[in-house]
């Protein structure tokens, strides 16, 4: 693994909560938004995404959080 691992934040977004979306967009990490999927569909979509990309770390978060960079620092 490289010195700076490749990370992505996978955001599960059934809603559009402006404060949460804004806070997630400010995070210094690659992001992918999964919209309009049922929980059953996400099982396949998430697995396909992971299989077809080459990130070292895949973080998953819900769409209803207002967050700053501190949680990412803790995870890292």
Short mmCIF file of C-alpha atoms in Angstrom, two decimals:
data_model
loop_
_atom_site.label_atom_id
_atom_site.label_comp_id
_atom_site.label_asym_id
_atom_site.label_seq_id
_atom_site.Cartn_x
_atom_site.Cartn_y
_atom_site.Cartn_z
CA UNK A 1 0.00 0.00 0.00
CA UNK A 2 1.26 3.45 -0.82
CA UNK A 3 2.28 6.05 1.74
CA UNK A 4 -0.92 7.99 0.98
CA UNK A 5 -3.65 5.38 0.59
CA UNK A 6 -6.47 6.05 -1.85
CA UNK A 7 -9.74 6.56 0.00
CA UNK A 8 -13.32 7.18 -1.01
CA UNK A 9 -16.39 8.14 0.95
CA UNK A 10 -19.46 6.24 -0.22
CA UNK A 11 -22.51 8.31 0.67
CA UNK A 12 -25.91 6.64 0.84
CA UNK A 13 -28.36 9.37 -0.13
CA UNK A 14 -32.08 8.75 -0.22
CA UNK A 15 -32.71 12.37 0.80
CA UNK A 16 -31.28 15.80 0.04
CA UNK A 17 -30.63 17.55 3.35
CA UNK A 18 -28.83 20.80 2.42
CA UNK A 19 -26.79 21.16 5.63
CA UNK A 20 -25.61 17.56 5.47
CA UNK A 21 -24.79 17.65 1.74
CA UNK A 22 -22.82 20.87 2.22
CA UNK A 23 -20.80 19.44 5.11
CA UNK A 24 -20.03 16.23 3.21
CA UNK A 25 -18.96 18.17 0.12
CA UNK A 26 -16.41 20.09 2.21
CA UNK A 27 -14.56 16.93 3.27
CA UNK A 28 -11.14 16.43 1.69
CA UNK A 29 -11.75 12.95 0.27
CA UNK A 30 -13.02 11.45 -2.98
CA UNK A 31 -16.77 10.89 -2.84
CA UNK A 32 -19.40 8.86 -4.61
CA UNK A 33 -23.12 9.34 -3.99
CA UNK A 34 -25.52 6.40 -4.21
CA UNK A 35 -29.01 7.76 -4.88
CA UNK A 36 -32.37 6.13 -5.55
CA UNK A 37 -31.45 2.57 -4.56
CA UNK A 38 -33.33 0.28 -2.24
CA UNK A 39 -31.36 -1.47 0.50
CA UNK A 40 -31.53 -4.70 -1.50
CA UNK A 41 -30.21 -2.99 -4.65
CA UNK A 42 -27.36 -1.39 -2.72
CA UNK A 43 -25.97 -4.82 -1.87
CA UNK A 44 -25.14 -5.34 -5.54
CA UNK A 45 -24.34 -1.72 -6.46
CA UNK A 46 -21.85 -1.24 -3.61
CA UNK A 47 -20.15 -4.58 -4.24
CA UNK A 48 -19.85 -3.82 -7.97
CA UNK A 49 -18.42 -0.38 -7.25
CA UNK A 50 -15.79 -1.83 -4.91
CA UNK A 51 -14.94 -4.63 -7.33
CA UNK A 52 -14.50 -2.19 -10.22
CA UNK A 53 -12.43 0.47 -8.45
CA UNK A 54 -9.02 0.40 -6.83
CA UNK A 55 -9.28 2.37 -3.60
CA UNK A 56 -7.43 1.17 -0.52
CA UNK A 57 -10.16 2.29 1.88
CA UNK A 58 -13.91 2.53 1.34
CA UNK A 59 -15.76 4.53 4.00
CA UNK A 60 -19.57 4.44 4.11
CA UNK A 61 -21.74 7.19 5.58
CA UNK A 62 -25.41 8.08 5.62
CA UNK A 63 -26.73 11.26 4.07
CA UNK A 64 -28.21 12.74 7.23
CA UNK A 65 -25.06 13.80 9.05
CA UNK A 66 -23.50 17.21 9.47
CA UNK A 67 -19.81 16.50 9.81
CA UNK A 68 -16.41 18.15 9.73
CA UNK A 69 -13.00 16.62 9.05
CA UNK A 70 -12.46 15.31 12.61
CA UNK A 71 -14.13 11.89 12.09
CA UNK A 72 -11.92 11.24 9.04
CA UNK A 73 -8.85 12.12 11.10
CA UNK A 74 -9.95 9.60 13.75
CA UNK A 75 -10.56 6.87 11.16
CA UNK A 76 -7.24 7.47 9.48
#
